[in-house]
Coordinates of C-alpha atoms in Angstrom, one line a residue:
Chain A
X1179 CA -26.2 -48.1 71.0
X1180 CA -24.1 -46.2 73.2
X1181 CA -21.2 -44.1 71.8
X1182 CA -23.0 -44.4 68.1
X1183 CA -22.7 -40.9 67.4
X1184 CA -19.8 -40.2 69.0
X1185 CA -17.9 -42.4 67.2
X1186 CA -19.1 -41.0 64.1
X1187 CA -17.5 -38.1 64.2
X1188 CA -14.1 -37.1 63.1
X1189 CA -11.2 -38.9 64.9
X1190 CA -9.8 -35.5 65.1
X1191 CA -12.5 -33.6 66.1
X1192 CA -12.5 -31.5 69.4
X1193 CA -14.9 -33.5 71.0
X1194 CA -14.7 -37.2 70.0
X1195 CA -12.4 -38.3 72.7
X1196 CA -13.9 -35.7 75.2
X1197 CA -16.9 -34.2 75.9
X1198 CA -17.0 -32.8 79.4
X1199 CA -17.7 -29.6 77.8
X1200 CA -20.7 -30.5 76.1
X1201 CA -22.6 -32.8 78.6
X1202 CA -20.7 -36.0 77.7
X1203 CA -17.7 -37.6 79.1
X1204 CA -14.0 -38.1 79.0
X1205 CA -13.4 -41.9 76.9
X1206 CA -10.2 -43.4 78.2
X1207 CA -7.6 -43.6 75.5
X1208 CA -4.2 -45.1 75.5
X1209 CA -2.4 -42.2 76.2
X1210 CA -3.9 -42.4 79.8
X1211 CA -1.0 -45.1 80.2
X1212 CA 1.9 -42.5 80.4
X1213 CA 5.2 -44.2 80.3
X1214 CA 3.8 -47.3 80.4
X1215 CA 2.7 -47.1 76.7
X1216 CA 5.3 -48.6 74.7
X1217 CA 4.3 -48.5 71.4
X1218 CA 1.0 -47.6 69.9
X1219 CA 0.1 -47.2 66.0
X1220 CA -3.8 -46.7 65.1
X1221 CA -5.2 -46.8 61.9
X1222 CA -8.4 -44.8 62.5
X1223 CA -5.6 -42.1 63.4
X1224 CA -5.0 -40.7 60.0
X1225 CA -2.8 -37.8 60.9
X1226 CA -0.6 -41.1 61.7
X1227 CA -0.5 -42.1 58.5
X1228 CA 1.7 -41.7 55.5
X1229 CA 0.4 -42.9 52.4
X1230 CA 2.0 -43.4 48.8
X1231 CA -0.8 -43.3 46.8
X1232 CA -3.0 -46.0 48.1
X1233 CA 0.1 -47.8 50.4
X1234 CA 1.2 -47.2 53.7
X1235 CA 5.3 -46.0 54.1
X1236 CA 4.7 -45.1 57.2
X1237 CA 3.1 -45.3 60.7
X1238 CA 3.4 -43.2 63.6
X1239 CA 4.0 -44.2 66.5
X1240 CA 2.1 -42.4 69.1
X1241 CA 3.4 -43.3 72.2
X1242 CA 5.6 -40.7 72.3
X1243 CA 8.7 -42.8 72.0
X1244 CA 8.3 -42.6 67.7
X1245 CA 8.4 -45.8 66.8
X1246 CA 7.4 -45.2 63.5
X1247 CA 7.3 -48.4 61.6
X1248 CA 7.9 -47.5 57.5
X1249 CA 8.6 -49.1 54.3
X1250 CA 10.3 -47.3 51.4
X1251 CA 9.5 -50.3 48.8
X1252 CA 6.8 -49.5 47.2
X1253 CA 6.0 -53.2 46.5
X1254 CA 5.9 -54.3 50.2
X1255 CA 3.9 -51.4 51.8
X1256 CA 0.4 -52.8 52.9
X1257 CA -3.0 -50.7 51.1
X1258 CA -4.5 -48.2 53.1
X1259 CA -8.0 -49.0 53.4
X1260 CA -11.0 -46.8 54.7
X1261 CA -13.7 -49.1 55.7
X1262 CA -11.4 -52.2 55.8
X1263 CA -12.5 -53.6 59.4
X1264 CA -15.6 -53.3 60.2
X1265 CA -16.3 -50.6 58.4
X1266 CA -13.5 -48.6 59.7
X1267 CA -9.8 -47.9 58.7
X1268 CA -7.5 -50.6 58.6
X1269 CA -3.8 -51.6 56.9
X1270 CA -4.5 -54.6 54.7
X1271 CA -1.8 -57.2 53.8
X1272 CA -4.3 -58.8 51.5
X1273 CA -5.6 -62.4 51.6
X1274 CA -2.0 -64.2 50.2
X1275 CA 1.1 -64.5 51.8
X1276 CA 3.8 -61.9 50.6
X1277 CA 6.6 -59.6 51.7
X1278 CA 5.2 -56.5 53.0
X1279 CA 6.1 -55.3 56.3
X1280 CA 6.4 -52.3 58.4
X1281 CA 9.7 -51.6 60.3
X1282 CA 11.2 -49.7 63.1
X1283 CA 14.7 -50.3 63.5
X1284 CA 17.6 -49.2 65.6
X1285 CA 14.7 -48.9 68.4
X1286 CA 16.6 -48.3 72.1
X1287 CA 14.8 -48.9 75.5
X1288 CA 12.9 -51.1 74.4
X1289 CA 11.6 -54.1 76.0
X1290 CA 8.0 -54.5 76.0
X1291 CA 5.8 -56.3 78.0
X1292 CA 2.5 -57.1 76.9
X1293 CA 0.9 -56.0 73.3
X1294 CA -2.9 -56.0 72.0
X1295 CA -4.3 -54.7 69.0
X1296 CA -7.4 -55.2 66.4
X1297 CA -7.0 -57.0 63.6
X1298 CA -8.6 -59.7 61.1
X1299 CA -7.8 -63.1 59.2
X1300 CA -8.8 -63.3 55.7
X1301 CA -9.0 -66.6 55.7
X1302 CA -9.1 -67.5 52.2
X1303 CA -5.6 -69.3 52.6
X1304 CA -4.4 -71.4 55.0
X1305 CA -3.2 -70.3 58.2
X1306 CA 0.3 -71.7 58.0
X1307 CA 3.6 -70.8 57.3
X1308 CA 3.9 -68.6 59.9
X1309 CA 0.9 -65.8 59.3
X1310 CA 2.6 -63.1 61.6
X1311 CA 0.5 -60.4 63.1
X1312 CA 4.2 -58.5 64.8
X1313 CA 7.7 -60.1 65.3
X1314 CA 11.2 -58.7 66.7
X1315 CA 14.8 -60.1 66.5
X1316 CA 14.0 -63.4 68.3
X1317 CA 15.4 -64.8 70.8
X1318 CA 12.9 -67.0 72.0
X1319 CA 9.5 -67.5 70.7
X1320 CA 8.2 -65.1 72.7
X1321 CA 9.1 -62.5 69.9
X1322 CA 6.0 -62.7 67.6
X1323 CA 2.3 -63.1 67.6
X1324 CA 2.1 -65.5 64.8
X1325 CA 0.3 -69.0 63.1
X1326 CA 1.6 -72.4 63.9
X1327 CA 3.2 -73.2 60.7
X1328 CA -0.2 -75.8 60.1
X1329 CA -3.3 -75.8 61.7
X1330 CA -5.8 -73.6 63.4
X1331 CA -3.3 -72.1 65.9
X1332 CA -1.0 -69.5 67.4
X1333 CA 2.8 -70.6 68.3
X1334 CA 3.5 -68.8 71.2
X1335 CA 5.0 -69.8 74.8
X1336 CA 2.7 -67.4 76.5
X1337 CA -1.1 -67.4 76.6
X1338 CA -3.2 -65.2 73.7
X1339 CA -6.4 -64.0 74.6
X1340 CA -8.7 -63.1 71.9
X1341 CA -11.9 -60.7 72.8
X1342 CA -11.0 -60.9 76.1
X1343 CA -11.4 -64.3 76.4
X1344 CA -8.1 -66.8 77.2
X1345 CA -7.4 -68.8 73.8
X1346 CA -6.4 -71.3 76.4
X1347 CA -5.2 -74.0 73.6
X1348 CA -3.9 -70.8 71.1
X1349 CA -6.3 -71.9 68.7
X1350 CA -7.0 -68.7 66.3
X1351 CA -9.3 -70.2 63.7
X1352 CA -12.1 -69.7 63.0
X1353 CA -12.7 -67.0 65.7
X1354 CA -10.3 -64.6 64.1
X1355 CA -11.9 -64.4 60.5
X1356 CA -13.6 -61.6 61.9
X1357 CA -12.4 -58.4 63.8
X1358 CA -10.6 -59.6 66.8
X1359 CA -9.1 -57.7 69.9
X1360 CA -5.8 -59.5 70.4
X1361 CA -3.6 -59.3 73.0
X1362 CA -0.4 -61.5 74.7
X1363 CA 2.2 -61.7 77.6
X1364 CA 5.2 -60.6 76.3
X1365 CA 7.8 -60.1 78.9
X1366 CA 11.2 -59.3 77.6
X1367 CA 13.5 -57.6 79.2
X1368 CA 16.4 -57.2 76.6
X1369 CA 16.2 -54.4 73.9
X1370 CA 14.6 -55.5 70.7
X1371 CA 16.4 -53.0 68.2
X1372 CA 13.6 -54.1 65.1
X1373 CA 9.7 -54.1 65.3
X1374 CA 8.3 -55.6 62.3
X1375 CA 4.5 -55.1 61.7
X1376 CA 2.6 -57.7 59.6
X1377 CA 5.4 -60.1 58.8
X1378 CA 7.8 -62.5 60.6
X1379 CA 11.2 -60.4 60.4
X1380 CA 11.5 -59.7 56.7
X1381 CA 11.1 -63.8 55.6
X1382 CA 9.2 -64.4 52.5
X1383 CA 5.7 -65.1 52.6
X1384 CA 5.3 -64.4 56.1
X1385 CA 3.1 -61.8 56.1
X1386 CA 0.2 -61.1 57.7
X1387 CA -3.0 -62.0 55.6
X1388 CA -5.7 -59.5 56.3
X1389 CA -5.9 -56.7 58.1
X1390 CA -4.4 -54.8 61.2
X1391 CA -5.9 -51.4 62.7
X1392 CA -4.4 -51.0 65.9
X1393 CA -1.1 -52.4 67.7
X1394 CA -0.7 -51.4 71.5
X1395 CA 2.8 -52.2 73.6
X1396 CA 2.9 -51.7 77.3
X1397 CA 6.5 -51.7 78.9
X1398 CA 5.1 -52.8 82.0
X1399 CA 2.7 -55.4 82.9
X1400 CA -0.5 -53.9 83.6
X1401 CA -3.1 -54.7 86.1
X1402 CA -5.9 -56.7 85.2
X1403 CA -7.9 -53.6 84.7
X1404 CA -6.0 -51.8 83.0
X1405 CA -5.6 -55.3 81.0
X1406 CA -9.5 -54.8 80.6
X1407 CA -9.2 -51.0 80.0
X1408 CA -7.5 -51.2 76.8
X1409 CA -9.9 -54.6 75.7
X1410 CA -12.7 -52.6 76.3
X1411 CA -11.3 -49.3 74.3
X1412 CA -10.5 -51.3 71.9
X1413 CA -13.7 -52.9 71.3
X1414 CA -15.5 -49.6 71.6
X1415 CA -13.7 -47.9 68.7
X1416 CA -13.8 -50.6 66.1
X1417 CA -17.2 -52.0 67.0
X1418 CA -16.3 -55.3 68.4
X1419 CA -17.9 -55.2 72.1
X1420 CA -20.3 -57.7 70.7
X1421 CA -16.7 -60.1 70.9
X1422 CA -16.4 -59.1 74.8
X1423 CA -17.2 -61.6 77.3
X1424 CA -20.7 -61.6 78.9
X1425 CA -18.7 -60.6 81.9
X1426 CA -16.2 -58.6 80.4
X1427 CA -16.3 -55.0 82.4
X1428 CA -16.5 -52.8 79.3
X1429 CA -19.6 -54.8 77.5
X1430 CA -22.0 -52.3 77.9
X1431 CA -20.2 -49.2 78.4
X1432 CA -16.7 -47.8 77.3
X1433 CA -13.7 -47.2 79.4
X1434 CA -14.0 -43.4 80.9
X1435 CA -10.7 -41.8 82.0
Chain B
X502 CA -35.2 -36.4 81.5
X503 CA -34.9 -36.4 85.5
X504 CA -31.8 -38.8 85.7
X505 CA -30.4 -37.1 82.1
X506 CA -30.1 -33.3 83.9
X507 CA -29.1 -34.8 87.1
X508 CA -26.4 -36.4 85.4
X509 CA -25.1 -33.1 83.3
X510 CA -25.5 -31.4 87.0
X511 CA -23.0 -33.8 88.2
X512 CA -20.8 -33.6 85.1
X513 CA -20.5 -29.7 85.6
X514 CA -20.1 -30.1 89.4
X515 CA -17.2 -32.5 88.2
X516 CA -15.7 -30.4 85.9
X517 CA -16.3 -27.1 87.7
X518 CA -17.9 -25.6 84.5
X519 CA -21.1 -25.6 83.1
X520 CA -21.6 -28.2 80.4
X521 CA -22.2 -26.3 77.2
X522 CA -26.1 -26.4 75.9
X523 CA -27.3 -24.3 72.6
X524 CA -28.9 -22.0 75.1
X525 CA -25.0 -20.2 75.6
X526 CA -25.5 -19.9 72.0
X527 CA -27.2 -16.4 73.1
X528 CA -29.1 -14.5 70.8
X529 CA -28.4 -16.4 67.3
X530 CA -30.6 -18.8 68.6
X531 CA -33.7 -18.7 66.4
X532 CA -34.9 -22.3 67.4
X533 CA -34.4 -25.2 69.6
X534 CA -36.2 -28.5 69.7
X535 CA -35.3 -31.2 72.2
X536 CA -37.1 -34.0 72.2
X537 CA -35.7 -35.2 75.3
X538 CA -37.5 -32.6 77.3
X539 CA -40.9 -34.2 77.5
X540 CA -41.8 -30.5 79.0
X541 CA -42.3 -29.2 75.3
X542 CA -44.3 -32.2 74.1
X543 CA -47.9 -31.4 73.9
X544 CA -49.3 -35.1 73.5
X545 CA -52.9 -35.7 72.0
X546 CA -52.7 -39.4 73.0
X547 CA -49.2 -40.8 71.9
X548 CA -49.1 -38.5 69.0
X549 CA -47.6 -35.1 69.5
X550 CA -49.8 -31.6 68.7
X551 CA -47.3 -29.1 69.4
X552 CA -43.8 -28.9 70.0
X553 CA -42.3 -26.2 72.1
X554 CA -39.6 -23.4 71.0
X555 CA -36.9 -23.8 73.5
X556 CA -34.7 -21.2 72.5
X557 CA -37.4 -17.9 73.8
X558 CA -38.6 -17.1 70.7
X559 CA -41.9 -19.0 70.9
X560 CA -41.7 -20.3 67.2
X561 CA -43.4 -23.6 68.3
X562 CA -44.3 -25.9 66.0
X563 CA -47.7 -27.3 66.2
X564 CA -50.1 -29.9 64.0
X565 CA -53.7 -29.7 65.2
X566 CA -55.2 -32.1 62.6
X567 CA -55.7 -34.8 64.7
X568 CA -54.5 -37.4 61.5
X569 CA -51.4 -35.4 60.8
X570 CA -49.7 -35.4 64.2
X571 CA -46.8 -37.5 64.2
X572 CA -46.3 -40.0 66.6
X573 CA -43.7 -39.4 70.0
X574 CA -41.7 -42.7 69.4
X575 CA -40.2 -43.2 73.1
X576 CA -37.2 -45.1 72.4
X577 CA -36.0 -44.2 68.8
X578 CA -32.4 -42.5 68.7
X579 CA -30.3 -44.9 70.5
X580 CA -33.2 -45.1 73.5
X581 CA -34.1 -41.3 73.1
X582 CA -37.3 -39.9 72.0
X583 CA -38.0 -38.7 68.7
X584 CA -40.6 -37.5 66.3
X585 CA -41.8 -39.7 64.1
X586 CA -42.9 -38.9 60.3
X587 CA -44.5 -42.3 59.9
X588 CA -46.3 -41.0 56.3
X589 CA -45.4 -37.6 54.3
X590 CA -49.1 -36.3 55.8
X591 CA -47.5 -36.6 59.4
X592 CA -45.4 -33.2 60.8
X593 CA -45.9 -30.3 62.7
X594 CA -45.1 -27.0 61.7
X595 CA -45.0 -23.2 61.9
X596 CA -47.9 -22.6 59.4
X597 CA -47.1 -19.3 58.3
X598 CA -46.1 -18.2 54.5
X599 CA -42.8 -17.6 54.9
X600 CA -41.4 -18.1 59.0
X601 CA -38.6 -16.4 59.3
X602 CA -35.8 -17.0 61.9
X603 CA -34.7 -13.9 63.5
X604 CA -32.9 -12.2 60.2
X605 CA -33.6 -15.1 58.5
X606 CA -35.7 -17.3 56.2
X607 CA -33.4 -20.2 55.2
X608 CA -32.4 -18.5 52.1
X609 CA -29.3 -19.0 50.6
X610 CA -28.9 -15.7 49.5
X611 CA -25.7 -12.8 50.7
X612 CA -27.1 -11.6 53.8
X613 CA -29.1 -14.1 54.5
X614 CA -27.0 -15.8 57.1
X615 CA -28.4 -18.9 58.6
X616 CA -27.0 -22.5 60.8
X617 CA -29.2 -25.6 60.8
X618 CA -28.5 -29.0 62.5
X619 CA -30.6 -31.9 63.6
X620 CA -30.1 -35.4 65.2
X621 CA -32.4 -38.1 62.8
X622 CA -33.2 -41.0 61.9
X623 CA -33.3 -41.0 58.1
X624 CA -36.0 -43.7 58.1
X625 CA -36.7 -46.5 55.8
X626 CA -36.8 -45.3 52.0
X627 CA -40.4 -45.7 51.6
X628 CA -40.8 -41.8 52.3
X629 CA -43.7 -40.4 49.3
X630 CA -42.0 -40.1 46.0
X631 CA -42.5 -37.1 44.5
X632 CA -42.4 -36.9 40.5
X633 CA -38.7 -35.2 39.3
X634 CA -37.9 -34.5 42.7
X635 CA -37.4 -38.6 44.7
X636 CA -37.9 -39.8 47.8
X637 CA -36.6 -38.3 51.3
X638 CA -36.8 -38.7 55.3
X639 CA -37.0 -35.4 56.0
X640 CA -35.6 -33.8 59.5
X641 CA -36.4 -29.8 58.4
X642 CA -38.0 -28.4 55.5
X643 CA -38.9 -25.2 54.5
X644 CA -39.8 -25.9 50.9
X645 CA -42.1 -26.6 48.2
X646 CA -40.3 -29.9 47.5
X647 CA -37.7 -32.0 47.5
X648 CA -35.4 -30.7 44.2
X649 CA -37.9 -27.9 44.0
X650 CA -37.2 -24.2 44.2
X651 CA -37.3 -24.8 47.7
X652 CA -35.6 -22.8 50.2
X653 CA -34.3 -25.4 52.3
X654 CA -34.4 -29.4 53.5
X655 CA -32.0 -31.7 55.2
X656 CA -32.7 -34.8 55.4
X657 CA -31.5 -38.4 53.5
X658 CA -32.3 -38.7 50.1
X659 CA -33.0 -42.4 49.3
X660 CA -34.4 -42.2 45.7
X661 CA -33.8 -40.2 42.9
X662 CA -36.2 -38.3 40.5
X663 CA -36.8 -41.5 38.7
X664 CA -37.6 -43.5 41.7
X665 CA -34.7 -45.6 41.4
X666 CA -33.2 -46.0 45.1
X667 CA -29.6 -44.4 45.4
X668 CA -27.4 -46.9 46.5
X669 CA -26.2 -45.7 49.4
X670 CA -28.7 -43.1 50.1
X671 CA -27.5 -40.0 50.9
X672 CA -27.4 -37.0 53.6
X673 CA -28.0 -34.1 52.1
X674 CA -28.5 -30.3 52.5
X675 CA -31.0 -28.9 49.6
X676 CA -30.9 -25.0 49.6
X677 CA -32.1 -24.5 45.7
X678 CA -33.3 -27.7 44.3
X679 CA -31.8 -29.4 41.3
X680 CA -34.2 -28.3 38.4
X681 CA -37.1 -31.0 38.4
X682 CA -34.8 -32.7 35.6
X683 CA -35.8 -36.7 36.6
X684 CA -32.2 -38.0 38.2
X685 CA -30.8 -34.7 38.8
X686 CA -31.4 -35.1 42.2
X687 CA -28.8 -37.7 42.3
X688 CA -26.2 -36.8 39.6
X689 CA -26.0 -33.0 40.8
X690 CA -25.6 -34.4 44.3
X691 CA -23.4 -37.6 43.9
X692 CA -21.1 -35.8 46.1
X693 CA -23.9 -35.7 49.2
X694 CA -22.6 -37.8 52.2
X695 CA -23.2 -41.7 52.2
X696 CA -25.4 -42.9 54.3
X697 CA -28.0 -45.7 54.8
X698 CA -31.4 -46.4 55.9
X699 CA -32.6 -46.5 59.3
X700 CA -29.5 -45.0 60.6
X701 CA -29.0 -41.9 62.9
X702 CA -26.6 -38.6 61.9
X703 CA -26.1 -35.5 63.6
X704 CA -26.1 -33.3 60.4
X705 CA -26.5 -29.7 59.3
X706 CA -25.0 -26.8 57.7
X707 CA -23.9 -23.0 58.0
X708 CA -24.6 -20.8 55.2
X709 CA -22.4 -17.5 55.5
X710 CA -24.0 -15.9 52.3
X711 CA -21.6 -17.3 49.8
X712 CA -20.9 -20.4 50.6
X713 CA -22.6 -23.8 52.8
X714 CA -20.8 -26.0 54.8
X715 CA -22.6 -28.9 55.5
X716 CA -21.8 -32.1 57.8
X717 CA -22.4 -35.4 58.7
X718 CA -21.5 -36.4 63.2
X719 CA -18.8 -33.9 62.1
X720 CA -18.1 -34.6 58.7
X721 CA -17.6 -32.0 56.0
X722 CA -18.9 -33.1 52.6
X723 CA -19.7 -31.3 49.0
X724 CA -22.9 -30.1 48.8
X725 CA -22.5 -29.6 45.2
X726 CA -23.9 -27.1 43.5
X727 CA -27.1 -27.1 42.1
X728 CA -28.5 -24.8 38.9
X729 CA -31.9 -24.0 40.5
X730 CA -31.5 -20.4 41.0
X731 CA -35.1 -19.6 42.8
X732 CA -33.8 -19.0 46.1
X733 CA -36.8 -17.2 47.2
X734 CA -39.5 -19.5 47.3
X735 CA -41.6 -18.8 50.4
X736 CA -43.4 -22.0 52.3
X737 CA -43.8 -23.4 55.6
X738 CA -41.4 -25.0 58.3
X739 CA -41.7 -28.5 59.2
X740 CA -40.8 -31.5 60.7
X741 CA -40.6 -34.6 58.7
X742 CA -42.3 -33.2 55.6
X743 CA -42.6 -30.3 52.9
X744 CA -45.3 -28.2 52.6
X745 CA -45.6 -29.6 49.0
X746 CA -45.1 -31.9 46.4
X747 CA -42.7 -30.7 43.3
X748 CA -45.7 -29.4 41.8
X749 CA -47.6 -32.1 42.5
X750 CA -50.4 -33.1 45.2
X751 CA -49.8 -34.0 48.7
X752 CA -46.8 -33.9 50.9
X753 CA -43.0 -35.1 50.5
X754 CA -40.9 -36.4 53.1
X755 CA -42.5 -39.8 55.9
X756 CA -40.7 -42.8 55.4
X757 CA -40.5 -43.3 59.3
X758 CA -37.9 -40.7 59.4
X759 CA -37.4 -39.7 63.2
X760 CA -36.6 -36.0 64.4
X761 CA -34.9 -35.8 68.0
X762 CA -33.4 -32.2 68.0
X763 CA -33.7 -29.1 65.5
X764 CA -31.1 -26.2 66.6
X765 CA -31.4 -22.5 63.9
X766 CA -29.2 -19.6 64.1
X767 CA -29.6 -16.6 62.2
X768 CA -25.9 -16.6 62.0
X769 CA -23.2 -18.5 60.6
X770 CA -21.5 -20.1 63.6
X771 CA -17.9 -20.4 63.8
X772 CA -15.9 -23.7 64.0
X773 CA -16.0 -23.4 67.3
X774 CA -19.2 -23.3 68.0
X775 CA -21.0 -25.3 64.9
X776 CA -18.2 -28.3 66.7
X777 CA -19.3 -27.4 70.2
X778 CA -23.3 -28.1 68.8
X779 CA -21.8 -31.4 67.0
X780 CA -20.2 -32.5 69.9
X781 CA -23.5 -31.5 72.4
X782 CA -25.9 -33.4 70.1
X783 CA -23.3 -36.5 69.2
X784 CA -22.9 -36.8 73.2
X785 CA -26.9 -36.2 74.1
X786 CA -28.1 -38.6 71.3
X787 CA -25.5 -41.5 71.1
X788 CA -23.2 -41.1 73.7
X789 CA -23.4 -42.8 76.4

């Protein structure tokens, strides 16, 4: 499969991302966005990472901007784990509702636009109660990607697209009990001082229940390429192109900067 | 092979640099196999009698037992052709005593300074299973055996000297055996790289006369040491097999184990360059 080996090898390594210099090619990364990206925190990434122990208190952001997202309570930092999607590193919540959360806070200039990421659903308990993938100080209900509080669903005003594919009705289940690229129209244009990651705000129980590699904020709204640029980067790296659309530009081959 | 240099061609046009090969590795290049370039592939039928040396040093490797030469498997590394060590009695080889490599004959002794890599296919774990020693897919092997005195094998370990299958299987990098004490292979060695059948792996070592460092697609991992202290046992080189059993009859290594590209310096190669050959044979062999 193409990219196999490549992916295999370090994340840090000098010629993972390009090989130009070696007979392969350049793969398009975020960072290929410029101003545009808003936010971007990636598990795979562990230079990005600050463990305690076997918990995360901190993740970079590596827009640029640092947006680090951290936690200083022991007790509500999510486990680092190594092969926890797909074989691949991941943050994991765990499979129960609880209070751990990552959070930025006093964040200025700040008013993101669209987000994607890589994540999965446990789904050994319900999806309710608001199962929260990212949230900010709402305002409207455009501030989250998160459950209906019953059902199979996402609430959100604005559509959620899952593998590239429109989840026209917002239904999640059962598509996102395995890896997933997410992503969803988010167009704000008021600061949002706080970025929680993996719960709604800091409310009890609202947590996230699985686990999430990747978060991606654009401050503008991209074109429907670039829209399709980041699906498809996404899918390469975590091994989810299978997910992609038939149609989907990047099913057979990665995005190339 | 056409469309693959046309491509590289355009790349460096592109770029407005030549696209680094092992060939700029200059004269520590002992040996370069490339499966890829069907040029160096003398067929007999679909089964392949000699492979030719690209580096200029003319060590080919050749097999002209008619019964022993290992099938050319067209599409085997992610669409890419490789040699294929179907059973242990399949390989080619340099059939001399001891071939050496320029200043070196894969001993991991002070002064004896050596780099291997290879892009494989570990095969399927039904490689022969040689007594005290295990099972392997071999990708290069100058050795009287797996967990023998032997000199040198890489390759994926999928049994130990018990026959009981390691779960995973591992990468590993043998450069003095492990004693011929039944599981040794696997307890001296729990530290060898994880892998699993069937799958593909750039991986290879540099030996600087003290000390190895071996990797997996880029990976450093333990190669733990082992007490066999025999470095200088003198055998063939070969594809997909051993020139021996651990004392016993017939060959180790087969198991369907594929061989796409061997690159030997009789150097240790710097960082630089050992991730310049990581990154050539992780692009050639599953990029995309």
């Amino acid at each position: 499969m193409a990219l196999e080996l490549v992916n295999n090898l370090p994340y840090d390594h000098p010629y993972r991302w390009d090989g130009t210099a070696v007979g392969g090619q350049k793969l398009w990364r975020p960072d290929e966005l410029g101003a545009s990206l808003a936010l971007w925190l990636d598990a795979e990434d562990t230079a990005s990472i600050t463990l305690n122990g076997s918990t995360v208190s901190q993740w970079d952001d590596k827009s640029g901007n640092d947006r680090h997202v951290s936690q200083a309570t022991a007790a509500a930092q999510p486990s680092y784990q190594t092969t926890g999607l797909n074989g691949k590193p991941a943050l994991a919540w765990g499979a129960v509702a609880n209070s751990k959360f990552l959070k930025a806070t006093a964040v200025t200039n700040y008013s993101p636009k669209r987000f994607f990421g890589v994540a999965d659903y446990d789904g050994s308990d319900p999806f309710s109660n608001f199962v929260t993938v990212f949230s900010h100080d709402v305002v409207v209900s455009q501030d989250f990607l998160r459950s209906n509080n019953t059902g199979t669903s996402w609430v959100n005003v604005n559509p959620v697209f899952q593998n590239g594919s429109s989840a026209s009705t917002l239904v999640a289940l059962p598509e996102i009990s395995n890896p997933f690229v997410f992503s969803t129209d988010y167009e704000q244009t008021a600061n949002r001082p706080n970025i929680w990651i993996g719960s709604d705000r800091a409310i009890t129980d609202r947590s996230w229940k699985g686990n999430i590699s990747e978060v991606i904020a654009l401050s503008v709204v991209p074109t429907a390429e670039i829209k399709q640029q980041i699906e498809g980067y996404l899918a390469w790296k975590w091994g989810l192109t299978a997910n992609l659309p038939v149609s989907h530009p990047y099913k057979t081959t990665p995005p190339t900067a | 092979m056409f469309r693959r240099r046309t491509r590289d061609r355009a790349r460096a046009r592109a770029s407005g640099q030549s696209a680094w090969t092992p060939a700029q590795l200059g004269a520590a290049l002992a040996l370069w196999l490339d499966a890829e370039d069907a040029d160096t592939i003398t067929l007999n039928g679909s089964n392949v009698s000699q492979w030719d040396d690209k580096s200029g040093n003319g060590r080919n490797h050749v097999q002209a037992t008619a019964a022993s030469q290992p099938p050319l498997i067209s599409a085997a590394i992610n669409g890419k052709p490789a040699l294929q060590a179907t059973t242990a009695a399949q390989f080619v080889e340099i059939a001399d005593g001891n071939p050496t490599f320029g200043t070196t004959d894969l001993d991991a002794i002070a002064g004896d300074l050596h780099s291997v890599f290879t892009v494989m296919n570990g095969g399927n774990g039904t490689g022969f299973y040689q007594s005290n020693g295990g099972r392997a897919g071999i990708g290069y092997g100058k050795a009287g055996g797996i967990g023998s005195a032997g000199t040198f094998v890489v390759g994926l370990l999928t049994h130990d000297g018990s026959n009981v299958a390691l779960t995973p299987p591992r990468w590993f990098v043998q450069q003095k055996g492990w004693n011929g004490v039944s599981t040794n292979g696997a307890a001296n060695n729990a530290n060898w790289h994880p892998g699993a059948l069937s799958t593909n792996a750039v991986v290879g070592m540099v030996w600087n006369g003290s000390t190895t460092v071996a990797t997996v697609n880029g990976t450093l991992f333990a190669n733990s040491g082992a007490p066999f202290t025999s470095p200088n046992q003198n055998a063939p080189a070969r594809i997909g097999s051993t020139a021996s059993t651990f004392g016993g009859a017939g060959t180790a290594g087969g198991g369907n184990a594929q061989v796409g590209e061997v690159v030997i310096c009789g150097t240790a190669l710097s960082v630089a360059d050992r991730q310049r050959l990581e990154g050539y044979l992780a692009w050639k062999w599953g990029g995309i």
